[in-house]
PDB file of C-alpha atoms and ligand atoms in Angstrom:
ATOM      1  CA  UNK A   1      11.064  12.193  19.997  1.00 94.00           C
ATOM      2  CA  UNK A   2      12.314   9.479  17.216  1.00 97.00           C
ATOM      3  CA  UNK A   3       9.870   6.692  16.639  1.00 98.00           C
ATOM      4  CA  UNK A   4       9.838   4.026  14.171  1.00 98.00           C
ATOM      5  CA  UNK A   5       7.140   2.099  11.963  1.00 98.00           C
ATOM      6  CA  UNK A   6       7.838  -1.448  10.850  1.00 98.00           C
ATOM      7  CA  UNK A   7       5.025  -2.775   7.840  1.00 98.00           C
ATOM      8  CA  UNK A   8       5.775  -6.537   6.876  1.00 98.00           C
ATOM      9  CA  UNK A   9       3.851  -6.754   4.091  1.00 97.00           C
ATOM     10  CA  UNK A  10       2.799 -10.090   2.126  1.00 93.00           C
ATOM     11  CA  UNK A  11       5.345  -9.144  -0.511  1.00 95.00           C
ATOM     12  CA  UNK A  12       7.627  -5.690   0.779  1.00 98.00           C
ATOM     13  CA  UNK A  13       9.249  -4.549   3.819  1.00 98.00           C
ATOM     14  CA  UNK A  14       8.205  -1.185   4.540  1.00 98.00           C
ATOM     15  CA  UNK A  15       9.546   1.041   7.646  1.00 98.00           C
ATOM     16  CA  UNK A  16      10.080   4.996   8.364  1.00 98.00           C
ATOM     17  CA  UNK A  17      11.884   6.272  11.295  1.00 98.00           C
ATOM     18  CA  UNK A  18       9.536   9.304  12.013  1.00 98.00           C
ATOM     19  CA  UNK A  19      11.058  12.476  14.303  1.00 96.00           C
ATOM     20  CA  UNK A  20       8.327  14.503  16.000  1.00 92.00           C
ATOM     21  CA  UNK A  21       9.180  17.677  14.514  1.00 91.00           C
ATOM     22  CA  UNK A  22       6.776  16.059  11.240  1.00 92.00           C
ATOM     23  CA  UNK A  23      10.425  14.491   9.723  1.00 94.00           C
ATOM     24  CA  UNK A  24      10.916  11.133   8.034  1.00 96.00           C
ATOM     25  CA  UNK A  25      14.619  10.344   9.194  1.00 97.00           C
ATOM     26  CA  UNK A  26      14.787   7.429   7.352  1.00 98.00           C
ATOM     27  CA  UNK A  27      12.840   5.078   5.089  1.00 98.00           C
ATOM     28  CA  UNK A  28      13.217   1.568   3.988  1.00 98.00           C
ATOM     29  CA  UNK A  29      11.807  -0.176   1.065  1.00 98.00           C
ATOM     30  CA  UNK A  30      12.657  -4.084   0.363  1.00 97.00           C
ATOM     31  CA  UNK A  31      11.145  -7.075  -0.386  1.00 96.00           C
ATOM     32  CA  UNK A  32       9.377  -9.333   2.754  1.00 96.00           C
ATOM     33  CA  UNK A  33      10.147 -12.728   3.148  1.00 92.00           C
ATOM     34  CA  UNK A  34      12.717 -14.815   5.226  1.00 94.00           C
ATOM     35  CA  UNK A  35      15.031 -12.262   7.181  1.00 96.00           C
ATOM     36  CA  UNK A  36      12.550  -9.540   7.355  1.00 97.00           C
ATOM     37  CA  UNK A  37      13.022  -9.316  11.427  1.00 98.00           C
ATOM     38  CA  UNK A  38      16.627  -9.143  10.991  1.00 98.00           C
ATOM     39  CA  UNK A  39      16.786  -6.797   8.280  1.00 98.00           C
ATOM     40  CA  UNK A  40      14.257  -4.193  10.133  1.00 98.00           C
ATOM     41  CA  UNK A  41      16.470  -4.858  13.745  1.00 97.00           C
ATOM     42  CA  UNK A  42      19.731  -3.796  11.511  1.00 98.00           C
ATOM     43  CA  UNK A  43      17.973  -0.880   9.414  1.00 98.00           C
ATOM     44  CA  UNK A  44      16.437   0.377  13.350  1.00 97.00           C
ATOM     45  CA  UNK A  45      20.087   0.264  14.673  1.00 96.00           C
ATOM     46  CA  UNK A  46      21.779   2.020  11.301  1.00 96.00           C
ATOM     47  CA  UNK A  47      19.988   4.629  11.968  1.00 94.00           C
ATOM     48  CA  UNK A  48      22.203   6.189  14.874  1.00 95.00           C
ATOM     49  CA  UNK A  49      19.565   7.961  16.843  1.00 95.00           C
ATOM     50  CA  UNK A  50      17.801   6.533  19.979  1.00 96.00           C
ATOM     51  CA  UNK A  51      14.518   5.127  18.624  1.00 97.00           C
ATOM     52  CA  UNK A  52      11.975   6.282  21.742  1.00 96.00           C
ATOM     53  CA  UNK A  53       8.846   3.761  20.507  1.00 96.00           C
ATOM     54  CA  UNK A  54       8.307   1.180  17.671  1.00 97.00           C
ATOM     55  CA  UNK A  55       4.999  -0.459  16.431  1.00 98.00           C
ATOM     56  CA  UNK A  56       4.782  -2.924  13.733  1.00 98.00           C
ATOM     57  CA  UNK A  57       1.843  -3.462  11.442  1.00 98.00           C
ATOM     58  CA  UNK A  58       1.412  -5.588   8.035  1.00 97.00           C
ATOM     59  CA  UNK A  59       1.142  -9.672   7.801  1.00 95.00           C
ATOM     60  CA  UNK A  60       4.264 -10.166   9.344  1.00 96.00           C
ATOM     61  CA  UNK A  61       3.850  -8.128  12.503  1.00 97.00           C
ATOM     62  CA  UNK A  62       4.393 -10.834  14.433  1.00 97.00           C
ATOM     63  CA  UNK A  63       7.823 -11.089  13.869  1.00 97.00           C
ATOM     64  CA  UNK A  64       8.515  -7.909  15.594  1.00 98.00           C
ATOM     65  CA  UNK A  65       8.600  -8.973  19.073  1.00 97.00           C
ATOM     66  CA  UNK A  66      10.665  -6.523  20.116  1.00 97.00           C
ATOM     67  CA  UNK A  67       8.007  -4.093  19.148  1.00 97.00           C
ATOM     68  CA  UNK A  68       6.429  -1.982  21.703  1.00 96.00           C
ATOM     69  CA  UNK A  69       3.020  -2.604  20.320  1.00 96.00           C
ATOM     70  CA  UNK A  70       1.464  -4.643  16.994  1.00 97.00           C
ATOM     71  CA  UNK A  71      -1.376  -2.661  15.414  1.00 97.00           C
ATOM     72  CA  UNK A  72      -3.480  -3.861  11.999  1.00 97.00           C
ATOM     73  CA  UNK A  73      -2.494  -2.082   8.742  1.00 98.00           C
ATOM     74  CA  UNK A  74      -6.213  -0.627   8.841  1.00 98.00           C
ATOM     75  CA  UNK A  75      -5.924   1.544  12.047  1.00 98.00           C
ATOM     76  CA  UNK A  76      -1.887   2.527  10.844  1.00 98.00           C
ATOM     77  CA  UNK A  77      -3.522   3.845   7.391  1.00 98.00           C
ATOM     78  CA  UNK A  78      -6.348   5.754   9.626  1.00 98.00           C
ATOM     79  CA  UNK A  79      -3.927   7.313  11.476  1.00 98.00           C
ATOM     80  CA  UNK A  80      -1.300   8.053   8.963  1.00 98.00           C
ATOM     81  CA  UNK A  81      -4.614   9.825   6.480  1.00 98.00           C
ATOM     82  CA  UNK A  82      -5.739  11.469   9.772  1.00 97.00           C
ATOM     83  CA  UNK A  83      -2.504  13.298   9.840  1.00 96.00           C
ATOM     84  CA  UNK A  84      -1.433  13.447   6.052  1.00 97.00           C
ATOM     85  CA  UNK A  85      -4.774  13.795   4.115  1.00 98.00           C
ATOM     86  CA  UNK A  86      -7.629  14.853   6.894  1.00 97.00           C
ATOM     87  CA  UNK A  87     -10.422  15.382   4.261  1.00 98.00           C
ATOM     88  CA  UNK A  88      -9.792  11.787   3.316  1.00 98.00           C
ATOM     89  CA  UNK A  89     -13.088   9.779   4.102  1.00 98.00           C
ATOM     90  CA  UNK A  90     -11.883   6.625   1.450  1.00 98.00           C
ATOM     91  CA  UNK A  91      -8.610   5.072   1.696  1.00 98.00           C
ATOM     92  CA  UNK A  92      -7.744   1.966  -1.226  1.00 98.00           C
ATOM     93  CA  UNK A  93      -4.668   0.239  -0.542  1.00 98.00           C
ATOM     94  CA  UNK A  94      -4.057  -1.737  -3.358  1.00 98.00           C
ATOM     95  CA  UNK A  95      -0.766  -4.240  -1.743  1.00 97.00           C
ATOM     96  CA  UNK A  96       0.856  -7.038  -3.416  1.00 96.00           C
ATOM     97  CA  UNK A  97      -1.686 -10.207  -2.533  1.00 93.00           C
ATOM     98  CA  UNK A  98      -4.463  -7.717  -1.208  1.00 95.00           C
ATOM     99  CA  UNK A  99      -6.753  -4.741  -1.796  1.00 96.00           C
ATOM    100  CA  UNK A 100      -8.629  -2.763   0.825  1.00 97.00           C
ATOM    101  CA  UNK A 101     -11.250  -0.057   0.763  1.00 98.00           C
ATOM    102  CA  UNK A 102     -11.053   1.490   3.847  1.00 98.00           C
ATOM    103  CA  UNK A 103     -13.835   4.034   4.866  1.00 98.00           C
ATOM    104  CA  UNK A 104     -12.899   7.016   7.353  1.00 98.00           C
ATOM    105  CA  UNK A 105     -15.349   8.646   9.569  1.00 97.00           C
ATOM    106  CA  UNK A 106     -16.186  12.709   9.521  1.00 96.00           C
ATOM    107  CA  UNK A 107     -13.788  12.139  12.937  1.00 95.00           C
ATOM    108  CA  UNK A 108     -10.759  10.633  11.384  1.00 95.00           C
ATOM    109  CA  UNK A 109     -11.593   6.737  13.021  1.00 97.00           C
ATOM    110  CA  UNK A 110     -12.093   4.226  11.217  1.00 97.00           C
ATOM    111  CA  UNK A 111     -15.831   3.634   9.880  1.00 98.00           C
ATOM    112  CA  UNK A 112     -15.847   0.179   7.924  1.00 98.00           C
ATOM    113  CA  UNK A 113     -13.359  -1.981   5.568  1.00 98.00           C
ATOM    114  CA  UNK A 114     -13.880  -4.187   2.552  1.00 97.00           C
ATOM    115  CA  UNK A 115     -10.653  -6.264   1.833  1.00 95.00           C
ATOM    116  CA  UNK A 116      -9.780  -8.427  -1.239  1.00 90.00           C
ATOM    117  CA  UNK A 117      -7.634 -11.133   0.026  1.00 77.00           C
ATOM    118  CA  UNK A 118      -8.962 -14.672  -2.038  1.00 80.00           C
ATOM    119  CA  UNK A 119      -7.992 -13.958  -5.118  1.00 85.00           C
ATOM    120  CA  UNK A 120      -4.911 -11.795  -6.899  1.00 87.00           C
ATOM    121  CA  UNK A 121      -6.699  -9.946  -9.432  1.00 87.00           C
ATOM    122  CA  UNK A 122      -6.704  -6.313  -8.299  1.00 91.00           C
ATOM    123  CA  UNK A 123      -3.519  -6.866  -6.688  1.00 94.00           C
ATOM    124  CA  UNK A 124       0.384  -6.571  -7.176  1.00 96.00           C
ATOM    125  CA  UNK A 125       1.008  -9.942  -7.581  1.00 95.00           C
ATOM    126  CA  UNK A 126      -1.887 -10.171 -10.949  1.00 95.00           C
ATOM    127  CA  UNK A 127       0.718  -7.255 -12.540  1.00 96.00           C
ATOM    128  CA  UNK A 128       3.825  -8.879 -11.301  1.00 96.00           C
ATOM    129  CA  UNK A 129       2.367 -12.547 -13.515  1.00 95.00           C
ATOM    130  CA  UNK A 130       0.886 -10.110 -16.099  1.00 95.00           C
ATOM    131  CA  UNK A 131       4.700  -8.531 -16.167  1.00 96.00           C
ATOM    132  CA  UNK A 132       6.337 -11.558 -15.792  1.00 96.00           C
ATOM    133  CA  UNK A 133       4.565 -12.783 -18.622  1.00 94.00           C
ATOM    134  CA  UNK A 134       5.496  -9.723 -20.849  1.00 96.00           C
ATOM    135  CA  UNK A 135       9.351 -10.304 -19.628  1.00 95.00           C
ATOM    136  CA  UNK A 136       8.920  -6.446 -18.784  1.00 96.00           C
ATOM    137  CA  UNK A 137       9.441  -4.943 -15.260  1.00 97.00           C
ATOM    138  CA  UNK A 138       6.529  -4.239 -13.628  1.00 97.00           C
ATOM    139  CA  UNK A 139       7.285  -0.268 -13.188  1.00 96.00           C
ATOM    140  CA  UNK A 140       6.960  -0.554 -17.057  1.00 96.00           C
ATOM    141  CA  UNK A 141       3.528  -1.199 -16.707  1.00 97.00           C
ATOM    142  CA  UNK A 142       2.863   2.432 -15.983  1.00 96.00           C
ATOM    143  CA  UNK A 143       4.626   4.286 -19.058  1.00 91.00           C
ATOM    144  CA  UNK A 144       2.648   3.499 -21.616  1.00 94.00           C
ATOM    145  CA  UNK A 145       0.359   6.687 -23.041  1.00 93.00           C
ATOM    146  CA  UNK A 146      -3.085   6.770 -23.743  1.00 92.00           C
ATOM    147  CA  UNK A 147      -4.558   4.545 -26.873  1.00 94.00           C
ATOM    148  CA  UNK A 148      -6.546   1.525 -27.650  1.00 95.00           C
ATOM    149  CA  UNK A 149      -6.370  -1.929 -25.244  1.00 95.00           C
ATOM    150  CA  UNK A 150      -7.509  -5.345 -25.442  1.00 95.00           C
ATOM    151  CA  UNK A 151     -10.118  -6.786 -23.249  1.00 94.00           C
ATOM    152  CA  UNK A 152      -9.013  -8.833 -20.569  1.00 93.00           C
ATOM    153  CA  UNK A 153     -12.036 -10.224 -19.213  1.00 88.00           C
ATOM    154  CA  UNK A 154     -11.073 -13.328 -16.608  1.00 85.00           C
ATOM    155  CA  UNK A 155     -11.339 -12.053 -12.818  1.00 82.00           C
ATOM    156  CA  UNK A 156      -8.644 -15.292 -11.998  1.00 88.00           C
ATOM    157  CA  UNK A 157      -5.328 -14.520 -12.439  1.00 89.00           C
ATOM    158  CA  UNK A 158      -4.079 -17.949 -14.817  1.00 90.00           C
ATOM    159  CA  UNK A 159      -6.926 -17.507 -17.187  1.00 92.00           C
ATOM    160  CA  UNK A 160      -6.125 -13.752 -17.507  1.00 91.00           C
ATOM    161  CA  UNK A 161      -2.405 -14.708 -18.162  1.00 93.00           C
ATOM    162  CA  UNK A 162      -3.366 -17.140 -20.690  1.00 93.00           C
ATOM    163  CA  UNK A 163      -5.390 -13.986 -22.082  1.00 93.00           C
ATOM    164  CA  UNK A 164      -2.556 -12.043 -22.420  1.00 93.00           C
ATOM    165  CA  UNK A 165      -0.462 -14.914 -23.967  1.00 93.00           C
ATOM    166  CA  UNK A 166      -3.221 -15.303 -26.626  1.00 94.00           C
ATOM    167  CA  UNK A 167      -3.104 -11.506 -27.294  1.00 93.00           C
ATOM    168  CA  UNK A 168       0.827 -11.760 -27.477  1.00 92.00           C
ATOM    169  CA  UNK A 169       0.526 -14.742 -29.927  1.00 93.00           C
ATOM    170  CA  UNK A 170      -2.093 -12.824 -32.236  1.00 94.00           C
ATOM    171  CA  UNK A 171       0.032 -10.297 -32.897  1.00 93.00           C
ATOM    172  CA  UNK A 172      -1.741  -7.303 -30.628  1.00 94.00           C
ATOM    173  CA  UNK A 173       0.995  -4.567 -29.753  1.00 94.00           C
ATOM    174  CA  UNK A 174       3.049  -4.425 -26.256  1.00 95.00           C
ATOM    175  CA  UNK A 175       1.152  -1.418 -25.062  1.00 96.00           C
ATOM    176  CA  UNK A 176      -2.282  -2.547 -25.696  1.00 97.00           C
ATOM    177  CA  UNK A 177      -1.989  -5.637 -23.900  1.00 97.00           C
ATOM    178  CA  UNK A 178      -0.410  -3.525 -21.144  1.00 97.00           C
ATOM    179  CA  UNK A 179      -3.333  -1.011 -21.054  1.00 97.00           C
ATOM    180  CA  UNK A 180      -5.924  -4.171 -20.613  1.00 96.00           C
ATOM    181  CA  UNK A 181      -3.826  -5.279 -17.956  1.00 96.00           C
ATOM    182  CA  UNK A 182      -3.961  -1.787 -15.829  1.00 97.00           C
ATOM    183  CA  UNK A 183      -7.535  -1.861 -16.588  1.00 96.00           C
ATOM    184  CA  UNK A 184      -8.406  -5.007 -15.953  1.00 95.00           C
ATOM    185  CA  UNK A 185      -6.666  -4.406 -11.945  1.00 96.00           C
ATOM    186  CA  UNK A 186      -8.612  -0.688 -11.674  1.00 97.00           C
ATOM    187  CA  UNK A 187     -11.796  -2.612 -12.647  1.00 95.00           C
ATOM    188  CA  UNK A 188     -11.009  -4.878  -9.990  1.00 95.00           C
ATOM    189  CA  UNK A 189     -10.286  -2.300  -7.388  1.00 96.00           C
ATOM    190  CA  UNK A 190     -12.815  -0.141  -8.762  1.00 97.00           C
ATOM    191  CA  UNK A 191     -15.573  -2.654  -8.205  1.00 95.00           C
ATOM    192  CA  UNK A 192     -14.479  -3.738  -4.446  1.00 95.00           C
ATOM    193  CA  UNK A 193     -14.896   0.050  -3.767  1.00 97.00           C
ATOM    194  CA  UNK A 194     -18.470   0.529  -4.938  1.00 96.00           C
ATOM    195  CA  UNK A 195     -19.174  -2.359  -2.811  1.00 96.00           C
ATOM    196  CA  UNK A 196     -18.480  -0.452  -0.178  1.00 96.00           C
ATOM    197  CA  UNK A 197     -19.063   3.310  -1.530  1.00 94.00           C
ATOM    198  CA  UNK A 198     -16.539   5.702  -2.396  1.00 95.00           C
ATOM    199  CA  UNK A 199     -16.861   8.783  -0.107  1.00 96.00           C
ATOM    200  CA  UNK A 200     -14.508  11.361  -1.182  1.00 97.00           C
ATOM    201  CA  UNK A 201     -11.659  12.492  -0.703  1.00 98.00           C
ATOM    202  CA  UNK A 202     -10.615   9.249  -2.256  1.00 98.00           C
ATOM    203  CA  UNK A 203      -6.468   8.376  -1.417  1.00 98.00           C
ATOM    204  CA  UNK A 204      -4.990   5.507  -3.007  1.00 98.00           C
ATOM    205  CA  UNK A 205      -1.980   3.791  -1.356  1.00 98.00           C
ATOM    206  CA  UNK A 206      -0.309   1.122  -1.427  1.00 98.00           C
ATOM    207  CA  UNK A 207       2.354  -0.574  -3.838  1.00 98.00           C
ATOM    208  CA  UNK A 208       0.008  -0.406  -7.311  1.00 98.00           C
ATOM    209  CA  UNK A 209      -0.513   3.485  -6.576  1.00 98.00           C
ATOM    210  CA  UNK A 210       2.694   4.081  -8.107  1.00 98.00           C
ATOM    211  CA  UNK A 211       1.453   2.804 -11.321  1.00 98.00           C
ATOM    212  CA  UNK A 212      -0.200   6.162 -12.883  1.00 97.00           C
ATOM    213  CA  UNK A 213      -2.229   4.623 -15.480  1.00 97.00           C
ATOM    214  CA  UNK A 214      -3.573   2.096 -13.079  1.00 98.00           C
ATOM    215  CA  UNK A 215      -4.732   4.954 -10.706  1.00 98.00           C
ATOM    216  CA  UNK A 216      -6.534   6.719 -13.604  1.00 97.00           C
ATOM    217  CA  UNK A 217      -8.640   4.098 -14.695  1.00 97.00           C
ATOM    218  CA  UNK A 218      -9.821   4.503 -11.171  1.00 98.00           C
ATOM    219  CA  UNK A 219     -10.156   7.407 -11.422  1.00 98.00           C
ATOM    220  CA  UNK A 220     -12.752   7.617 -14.407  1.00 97.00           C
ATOM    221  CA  UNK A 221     -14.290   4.149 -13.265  1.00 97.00           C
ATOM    222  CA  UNK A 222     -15.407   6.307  -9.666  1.00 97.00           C
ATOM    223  CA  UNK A 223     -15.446   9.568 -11.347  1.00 97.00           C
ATOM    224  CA  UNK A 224     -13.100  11.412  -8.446  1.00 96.00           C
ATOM    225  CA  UNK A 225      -9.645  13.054  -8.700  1.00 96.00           C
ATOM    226  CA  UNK A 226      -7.744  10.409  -6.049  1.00 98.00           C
ATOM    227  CA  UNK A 227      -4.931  12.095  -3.778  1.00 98.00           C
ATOM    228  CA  UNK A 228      -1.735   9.705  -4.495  1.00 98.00           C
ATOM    229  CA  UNK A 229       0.916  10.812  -1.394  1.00 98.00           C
ATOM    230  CA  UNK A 230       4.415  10.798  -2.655  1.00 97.00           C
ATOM    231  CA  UNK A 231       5.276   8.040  -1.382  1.00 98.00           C
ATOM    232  CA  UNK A 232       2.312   5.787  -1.588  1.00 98.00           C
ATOM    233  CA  UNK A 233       4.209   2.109  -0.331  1.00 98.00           C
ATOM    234  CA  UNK A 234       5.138   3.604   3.036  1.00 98.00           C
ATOM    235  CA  UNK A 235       1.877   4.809   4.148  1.00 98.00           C
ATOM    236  CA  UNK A 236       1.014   2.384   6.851  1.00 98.00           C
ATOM    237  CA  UNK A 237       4.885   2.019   7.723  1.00 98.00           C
ATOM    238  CA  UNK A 238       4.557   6.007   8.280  1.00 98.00           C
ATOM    239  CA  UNK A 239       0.905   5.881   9.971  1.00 98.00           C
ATOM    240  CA  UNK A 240       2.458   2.744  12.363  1.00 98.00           C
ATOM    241  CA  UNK A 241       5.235   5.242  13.440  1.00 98.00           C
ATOM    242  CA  UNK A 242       2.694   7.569  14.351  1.00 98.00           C
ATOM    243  CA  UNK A 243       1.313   5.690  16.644  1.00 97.00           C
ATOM    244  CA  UNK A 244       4.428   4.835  18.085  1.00 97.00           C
ATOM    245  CA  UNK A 245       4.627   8.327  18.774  1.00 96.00           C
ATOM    246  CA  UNK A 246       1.020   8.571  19.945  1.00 94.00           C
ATOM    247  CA  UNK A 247       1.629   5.244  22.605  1.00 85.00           C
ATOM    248  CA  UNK A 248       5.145   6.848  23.784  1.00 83.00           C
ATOM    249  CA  UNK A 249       3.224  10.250  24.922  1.00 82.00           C
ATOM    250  CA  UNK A 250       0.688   8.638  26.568  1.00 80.00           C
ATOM    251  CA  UNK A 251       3.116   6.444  28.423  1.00 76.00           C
ATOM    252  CA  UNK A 252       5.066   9.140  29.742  1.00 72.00           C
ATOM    253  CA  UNK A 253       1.718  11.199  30.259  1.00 71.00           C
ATOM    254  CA  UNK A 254       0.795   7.766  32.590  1.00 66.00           C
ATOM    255  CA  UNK A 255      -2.683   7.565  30.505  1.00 53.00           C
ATOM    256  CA  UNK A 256      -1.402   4.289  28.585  1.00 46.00           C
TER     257      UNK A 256
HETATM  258  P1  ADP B   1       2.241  -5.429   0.720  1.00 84.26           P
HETATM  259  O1  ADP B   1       2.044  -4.493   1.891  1.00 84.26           O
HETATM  260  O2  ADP B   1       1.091  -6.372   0.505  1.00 84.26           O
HETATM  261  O3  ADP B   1       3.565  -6.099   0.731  1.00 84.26           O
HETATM  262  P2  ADP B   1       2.800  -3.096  -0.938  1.00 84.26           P
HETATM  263  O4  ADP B   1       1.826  -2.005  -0.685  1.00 84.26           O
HETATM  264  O5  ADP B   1       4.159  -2.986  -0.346  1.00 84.26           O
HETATM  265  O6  ADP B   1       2.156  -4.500  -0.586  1.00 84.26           O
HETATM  266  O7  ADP B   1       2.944  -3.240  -2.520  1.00 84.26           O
HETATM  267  C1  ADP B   1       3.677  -4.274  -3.076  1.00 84.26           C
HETATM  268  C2  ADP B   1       3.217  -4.481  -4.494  1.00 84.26           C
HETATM  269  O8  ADP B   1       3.442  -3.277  -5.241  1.00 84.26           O
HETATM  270  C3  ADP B   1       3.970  -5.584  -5.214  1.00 84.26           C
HETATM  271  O9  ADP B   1       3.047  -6.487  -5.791  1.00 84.26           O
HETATM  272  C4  ADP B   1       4.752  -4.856  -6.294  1.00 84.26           C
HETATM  273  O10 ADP B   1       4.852  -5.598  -7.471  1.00 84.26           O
HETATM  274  C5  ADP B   1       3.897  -3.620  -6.520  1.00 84.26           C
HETATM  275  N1  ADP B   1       4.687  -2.502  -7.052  1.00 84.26           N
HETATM  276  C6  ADP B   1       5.875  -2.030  -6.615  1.00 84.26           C
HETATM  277  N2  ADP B   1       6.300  -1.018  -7.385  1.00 84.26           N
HETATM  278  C7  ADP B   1       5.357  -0.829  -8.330  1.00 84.26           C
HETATM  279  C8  ADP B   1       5.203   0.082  -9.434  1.00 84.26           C
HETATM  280  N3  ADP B   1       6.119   1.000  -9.705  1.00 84.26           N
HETATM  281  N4  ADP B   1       4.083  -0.021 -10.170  1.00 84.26           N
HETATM  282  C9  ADP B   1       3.150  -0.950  -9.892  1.00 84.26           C
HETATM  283  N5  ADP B   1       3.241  -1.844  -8.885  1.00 84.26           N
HETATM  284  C10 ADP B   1       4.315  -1.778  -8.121  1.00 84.26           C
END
């Protein structure tokens, strides 16, 4: 059985083509935006295989109307953990205009949520300005090695910029300004999770997880070792196939 998983996201297009054997056939990363319908209806059909069940999840989900069912990125990241990381009890997805602490129950459902969407900092888009601002890519953000940073201490996402403009202006090297502005996001994200409590095993997903440095001020700030999956951006894409798969059995089962 060949399902698919379509996650339009507030700033990527995410989607995995998922075989039952436990395969990803195909994966699809891009950015979200005008066209994402089209683009996931031609990346479904490239594909070449008969795709038995589709659900979409993310912002846009909407737009997928030729899904067979529209879930929230919440129960897709349950589902996908339940599968991928069992001992997982925290999930924090750290997306491009949102964060979410997600906390899983001792039976893989899902127990409670906190979710960051007001305000960018402890987001993608507060690293893409930050990045912007240092005319550096934001995967850049993530190679810098351990050392000194500044302090970059406004939660809203202008001031901070005009921070890091004043640090650029006073002379303070490239990487310490970068290193206050991972830190400044894992504070962020750190805080929103001990709103909530961080049960471990802690995952972190989303986007931001690929940034390394970002992850281990988390990491200290909670004082746990996070699980990072391989492919952190495709987690609720992957988790939304899943339970394409799950709906497609229980139709032919008759139980839907
Ligand atoms: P959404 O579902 O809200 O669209 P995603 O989980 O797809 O969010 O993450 C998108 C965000 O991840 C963007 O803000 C993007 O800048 C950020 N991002 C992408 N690659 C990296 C990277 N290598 N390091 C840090 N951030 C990244």
């Amino acid at each position: 059985m060949i399902t698919a998983g379509i996650d339009i996201g507030s700033s990527a297009l995410k989607m995995v083509i998922w075989e039952s054997t436990g395969k990803i056939l195909a994966r699809y990363v891009g950015r979200a935006g005008y066209g994402s319908e089209a683009r996931a209806r031609e990346f479904c059909h490239s594909i070449g295989v008969h795709i038995d069940a589709t659900v979409a999840t993310g912002y846009g989900r909407g737009l997928i109307d030729w899904a067979d069912r529209s879930v929230t990125e919440l129960t897709c990241q349950v589902r996908w953990a339940r599968q991928e990381v069992p001992a997982a009890r925290t999930i924090i997805d750290i997306g491009g205009q949102d964060c979410k602490v997600i906390r899983i129950s001792e039976s893989g459902t899902l127990a409670d949520f906190l979710l960051n969407d007001k305000c960018a900092a402890g987001t993608g888009r507060f690293l893409e300005v930050m990045a912007a601002a240092l005319d550096v890519p934001v995967e850049e953000l993530s190679g810098v090695p351990d050392g000194p940073s500044v302090s970059i201490s406004s939660t809203c996402t202008v001031f901070a910029e005009s921070e890091v403009m004043s640090a650029v202006a006073g002379g303070r090297n490239k990487q310490e300004v970068i290193r206050g502005i991972n830190n400044a996001v894992a504070s962020r994200v750190a805080a929103l999770a001990l709103r909530l409590g961080c049960v471990p095993d802690l995952v972190i997903t989303g986007g931001v997880a690929q940034n390394a440095r970002i992850v281990d001020a988390i990491a200290s700030i909670l004082s746990t070792r996070p699980v990072v999956p391989k492919e952190p951006q495709l987690t609720a894409a992957w988790g939304a196939a899943l339970l394409a798969h799950d709906k497609f059995l229980s139709k032919r089962e008759g139980s839907y």
